[in-house]
mmCIF file of C-alpha atoms in Angstrom:
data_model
loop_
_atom_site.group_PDB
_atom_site.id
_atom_site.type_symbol
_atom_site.label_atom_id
_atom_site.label_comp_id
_atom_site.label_asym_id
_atom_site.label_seq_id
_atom_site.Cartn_x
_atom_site.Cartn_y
_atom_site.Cartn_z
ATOM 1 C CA UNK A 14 105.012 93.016 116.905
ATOM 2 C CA UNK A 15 101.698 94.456 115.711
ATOM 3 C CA UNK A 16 101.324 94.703 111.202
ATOM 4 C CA UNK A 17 99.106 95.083 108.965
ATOM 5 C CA UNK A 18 95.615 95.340 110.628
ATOM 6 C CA UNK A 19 94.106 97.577 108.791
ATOM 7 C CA UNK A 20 90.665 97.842 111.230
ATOM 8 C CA UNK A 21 92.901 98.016 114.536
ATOM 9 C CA UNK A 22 91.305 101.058 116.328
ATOM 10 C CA UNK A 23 94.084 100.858 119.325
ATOM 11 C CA UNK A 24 95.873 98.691 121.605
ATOM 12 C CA UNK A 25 94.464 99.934 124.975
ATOM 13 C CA UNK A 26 94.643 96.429 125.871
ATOM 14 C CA UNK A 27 98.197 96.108 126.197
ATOM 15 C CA UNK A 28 98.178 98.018 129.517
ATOM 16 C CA UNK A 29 97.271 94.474 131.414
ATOM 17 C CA UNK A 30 100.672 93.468 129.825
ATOM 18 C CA UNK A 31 103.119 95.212 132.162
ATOM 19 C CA UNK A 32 105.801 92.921 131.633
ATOM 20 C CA UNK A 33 105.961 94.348 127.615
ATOM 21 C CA UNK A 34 109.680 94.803 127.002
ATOM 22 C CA UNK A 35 109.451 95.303 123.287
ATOM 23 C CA UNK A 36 106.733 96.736 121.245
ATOM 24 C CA UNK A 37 106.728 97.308 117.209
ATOM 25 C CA UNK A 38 103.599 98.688 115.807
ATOM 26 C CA UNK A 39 103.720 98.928 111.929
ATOM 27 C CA UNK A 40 100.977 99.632 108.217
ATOM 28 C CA UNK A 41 97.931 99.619 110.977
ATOM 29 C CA UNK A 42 96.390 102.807 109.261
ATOM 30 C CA UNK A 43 93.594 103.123 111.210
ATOM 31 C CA UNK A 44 95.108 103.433 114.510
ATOM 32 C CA UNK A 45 94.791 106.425 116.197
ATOM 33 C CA UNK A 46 96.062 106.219 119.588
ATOM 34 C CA UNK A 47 98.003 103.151 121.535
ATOM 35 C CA UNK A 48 96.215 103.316 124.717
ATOM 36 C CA UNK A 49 93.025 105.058 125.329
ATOM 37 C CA UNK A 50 92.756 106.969 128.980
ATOM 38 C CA UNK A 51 89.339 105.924 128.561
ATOM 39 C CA UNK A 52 88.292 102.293 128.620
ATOM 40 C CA UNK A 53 85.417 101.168 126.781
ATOM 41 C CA UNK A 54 82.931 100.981 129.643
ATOM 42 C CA UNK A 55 84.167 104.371 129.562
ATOM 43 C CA UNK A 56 85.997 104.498 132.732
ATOM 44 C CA UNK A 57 89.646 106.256 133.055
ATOM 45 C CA UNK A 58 92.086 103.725 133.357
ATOM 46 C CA UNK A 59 93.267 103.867 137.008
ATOM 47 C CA UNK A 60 96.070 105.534 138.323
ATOM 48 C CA UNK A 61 97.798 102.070 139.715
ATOM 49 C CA UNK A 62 97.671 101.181 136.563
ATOM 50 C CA UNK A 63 98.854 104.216 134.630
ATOM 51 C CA UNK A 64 101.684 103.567 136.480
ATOM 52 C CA UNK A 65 102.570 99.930 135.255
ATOM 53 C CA UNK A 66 101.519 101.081 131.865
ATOM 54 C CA UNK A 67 105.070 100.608 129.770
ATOM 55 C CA UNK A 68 106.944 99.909 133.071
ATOM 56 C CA UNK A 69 109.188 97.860 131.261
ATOM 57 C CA UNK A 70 109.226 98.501 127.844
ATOM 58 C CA UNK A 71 112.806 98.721 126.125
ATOM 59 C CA UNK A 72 111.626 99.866 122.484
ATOM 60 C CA UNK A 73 108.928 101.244 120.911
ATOM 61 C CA UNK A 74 108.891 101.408 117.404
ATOM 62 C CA UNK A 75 106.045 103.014 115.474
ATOM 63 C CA UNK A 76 106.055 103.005 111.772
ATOM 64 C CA UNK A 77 103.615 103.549 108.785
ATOM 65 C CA UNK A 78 100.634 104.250 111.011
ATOM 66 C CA UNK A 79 99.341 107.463 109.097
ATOM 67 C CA UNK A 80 96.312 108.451 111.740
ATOM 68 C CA UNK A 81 98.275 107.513 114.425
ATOM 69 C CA UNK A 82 97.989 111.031 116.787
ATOM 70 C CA UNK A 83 98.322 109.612 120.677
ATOM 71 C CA UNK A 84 100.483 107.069 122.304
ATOM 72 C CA UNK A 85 98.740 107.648 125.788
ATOM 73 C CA UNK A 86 97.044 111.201 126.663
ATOM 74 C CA UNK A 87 99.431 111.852 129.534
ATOM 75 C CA UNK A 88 103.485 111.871 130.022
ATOM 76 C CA UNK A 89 104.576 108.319 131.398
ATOM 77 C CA UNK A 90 107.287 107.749 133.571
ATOM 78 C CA UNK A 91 108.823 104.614 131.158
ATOM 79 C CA UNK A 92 111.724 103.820 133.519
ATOM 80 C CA UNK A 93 113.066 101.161 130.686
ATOM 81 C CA UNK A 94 112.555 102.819 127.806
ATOM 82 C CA UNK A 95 115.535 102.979 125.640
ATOM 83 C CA UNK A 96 114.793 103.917 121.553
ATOM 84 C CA UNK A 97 111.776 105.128 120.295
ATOM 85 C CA UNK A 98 111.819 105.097 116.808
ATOM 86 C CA UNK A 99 108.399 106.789 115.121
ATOM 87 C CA UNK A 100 108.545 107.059 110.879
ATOM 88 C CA UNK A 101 106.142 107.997 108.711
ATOM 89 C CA UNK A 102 103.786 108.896 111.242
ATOM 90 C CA UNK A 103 102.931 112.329 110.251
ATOM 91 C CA UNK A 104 100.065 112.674 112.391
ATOM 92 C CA UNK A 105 101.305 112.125 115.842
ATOM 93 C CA UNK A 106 102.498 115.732 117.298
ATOM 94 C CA UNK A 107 103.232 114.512 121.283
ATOM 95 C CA UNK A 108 105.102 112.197 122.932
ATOM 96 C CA UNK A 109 103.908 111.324 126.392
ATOM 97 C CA UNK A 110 107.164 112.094 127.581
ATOM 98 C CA UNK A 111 107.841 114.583 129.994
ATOM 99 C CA UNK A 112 111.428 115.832 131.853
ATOM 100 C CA UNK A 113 110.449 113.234 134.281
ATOM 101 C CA UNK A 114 110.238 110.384 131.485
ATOM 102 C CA UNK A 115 113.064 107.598 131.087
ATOM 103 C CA UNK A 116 115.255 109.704 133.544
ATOM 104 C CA UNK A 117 118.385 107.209 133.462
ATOM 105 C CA UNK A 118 117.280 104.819 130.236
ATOM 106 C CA UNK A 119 117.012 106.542 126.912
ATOM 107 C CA UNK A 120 119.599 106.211 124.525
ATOM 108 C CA UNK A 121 117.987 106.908 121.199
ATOM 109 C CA UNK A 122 114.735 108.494 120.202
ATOM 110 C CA UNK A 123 114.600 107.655 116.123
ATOM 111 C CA UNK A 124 112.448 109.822 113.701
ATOM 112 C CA UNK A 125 112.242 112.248 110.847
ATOM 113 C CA UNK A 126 113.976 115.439 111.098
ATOM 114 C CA UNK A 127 110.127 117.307 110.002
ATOM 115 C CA UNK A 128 108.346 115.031 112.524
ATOM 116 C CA UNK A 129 110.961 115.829 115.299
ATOM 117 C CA UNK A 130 111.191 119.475 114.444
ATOM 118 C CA UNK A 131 106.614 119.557 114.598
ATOM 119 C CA UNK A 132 106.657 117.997 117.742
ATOM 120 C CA UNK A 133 104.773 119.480 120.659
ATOM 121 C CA UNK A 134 106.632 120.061 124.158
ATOM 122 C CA UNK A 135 104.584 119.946 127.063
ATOM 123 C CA UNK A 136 107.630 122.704 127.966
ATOM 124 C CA UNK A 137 111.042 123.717 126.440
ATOM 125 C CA UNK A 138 112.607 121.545 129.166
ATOM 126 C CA UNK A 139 111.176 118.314 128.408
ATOM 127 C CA UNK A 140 112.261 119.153 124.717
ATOM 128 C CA UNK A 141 115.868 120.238 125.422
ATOM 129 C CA UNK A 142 116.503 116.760 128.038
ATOM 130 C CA UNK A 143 115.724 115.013 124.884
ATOM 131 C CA UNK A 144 117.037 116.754 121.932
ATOM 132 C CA UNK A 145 120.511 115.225 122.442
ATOM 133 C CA UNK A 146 118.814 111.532 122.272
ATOM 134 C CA UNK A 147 117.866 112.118 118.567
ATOM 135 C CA UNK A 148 118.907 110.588 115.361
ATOM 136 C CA UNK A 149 117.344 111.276 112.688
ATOM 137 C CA UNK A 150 116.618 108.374 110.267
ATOM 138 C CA UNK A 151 116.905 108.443 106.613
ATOM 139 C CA UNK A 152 113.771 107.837 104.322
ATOM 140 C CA UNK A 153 114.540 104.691 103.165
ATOM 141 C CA UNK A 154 111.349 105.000 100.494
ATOM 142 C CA UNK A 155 112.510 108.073 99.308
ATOM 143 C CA UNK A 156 116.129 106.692 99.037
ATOM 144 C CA UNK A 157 114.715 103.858 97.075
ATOM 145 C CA UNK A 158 112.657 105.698 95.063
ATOM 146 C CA UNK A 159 115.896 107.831 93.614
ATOM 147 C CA UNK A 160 117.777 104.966 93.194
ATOM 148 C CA UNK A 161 114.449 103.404 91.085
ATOM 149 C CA UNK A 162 114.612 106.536 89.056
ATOM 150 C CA UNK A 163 118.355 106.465 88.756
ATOM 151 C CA UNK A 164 118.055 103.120 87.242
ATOM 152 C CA UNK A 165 115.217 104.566 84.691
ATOM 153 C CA UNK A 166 117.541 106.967 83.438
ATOM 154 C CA UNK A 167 120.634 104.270 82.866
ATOM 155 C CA UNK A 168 118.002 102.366 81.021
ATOM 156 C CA UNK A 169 117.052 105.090 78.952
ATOM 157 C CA UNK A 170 120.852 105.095 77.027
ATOM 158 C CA UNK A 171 120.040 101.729 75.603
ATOM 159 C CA UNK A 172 118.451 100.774 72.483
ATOM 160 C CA UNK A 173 117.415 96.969 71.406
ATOM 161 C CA UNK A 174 118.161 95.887 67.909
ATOM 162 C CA UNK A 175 115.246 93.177 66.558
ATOM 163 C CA UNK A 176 116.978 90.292 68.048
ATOM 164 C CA UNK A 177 116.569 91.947 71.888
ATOM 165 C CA UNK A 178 120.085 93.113 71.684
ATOM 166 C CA UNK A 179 121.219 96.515 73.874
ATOM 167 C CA UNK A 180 123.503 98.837 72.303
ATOM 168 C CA UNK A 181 124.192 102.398 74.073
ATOM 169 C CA UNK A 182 122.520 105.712 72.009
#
């Protein structure tokens, strides 16, 4: 579990972690991709590797990062992967996920309905394999927000006397 680091760029170097089974990444606003194909001597990452990359990851979660716009540049086979959940995360269009991808493991991909619906599909097949895996989540600021202003207006009835006493208007 990766929060609040606010200068975290990415996390390229969790692809010498191929054992990774679970991996949160939360309020890290300037990320803007997970892994980099590019190292920083500027060499692509190579392809034995590309292919542990995620190898076992159960769950990625992915929440609050708003310049967040790559998880890795190219689709992944993830033959573990079982929820994604990605909220509030409006920049991040693509998935690298293809019909390929988590053949026999996903069982939930978790996100808003807007973020879902803007998503780019590297083709309408990879889209409709996983359409039936989502669920979309309820925003639980929003929802707390209402009830906040729900609350406000209650208030609002009441009237204190001198002493701090309520009585209803």
């Amino acid at each position: 579990q990766i929060s609040i680091c606010p200068s975290l760029l990415d996390l390229t170097w969790i692809s010498y972690a191929p054992n990774l089974k679970f991996l949160e990444v939360s309020m890290c606003e300037s990320i803007e991709e997970i892994v980099k194909r590019v190292d920083i001597c500027g060499g692509e990452i190579e392809e034995n590797l590309e292919g542990m990359l995620f190898s076992r990851l159960t769950t990625l979660i992915l929440q609050c990062l708003s310049s967040l716009e790559s998880i890795y540049g190219l689709a992944l086979p993830f033959p573990s992967l079982e929820k994604i959940k990605v909220d509030n995360c409006p920049n991040l269009r693509k998935l690298p996920i293809d019909s390929n991808s988590a053949k026999n493991s996903i069982k939930m991909i978790e996100g808003d309905a807007i973020w879902w619906d803007g998503l780019q599909w590297e083709d309408a097949a990879t889209e409709s394999h996983f359409h039936p895996y989502f669920e979309q989540i309820v925003n639980r600021i929003w929802t707390r927000t209402y009830r906040m202003s729900e609350l406000d207006t209650e208030e609002e009835d009441y009237d204190e006397d001198e002493e701090g006493h309520q009585y209803e208007t």
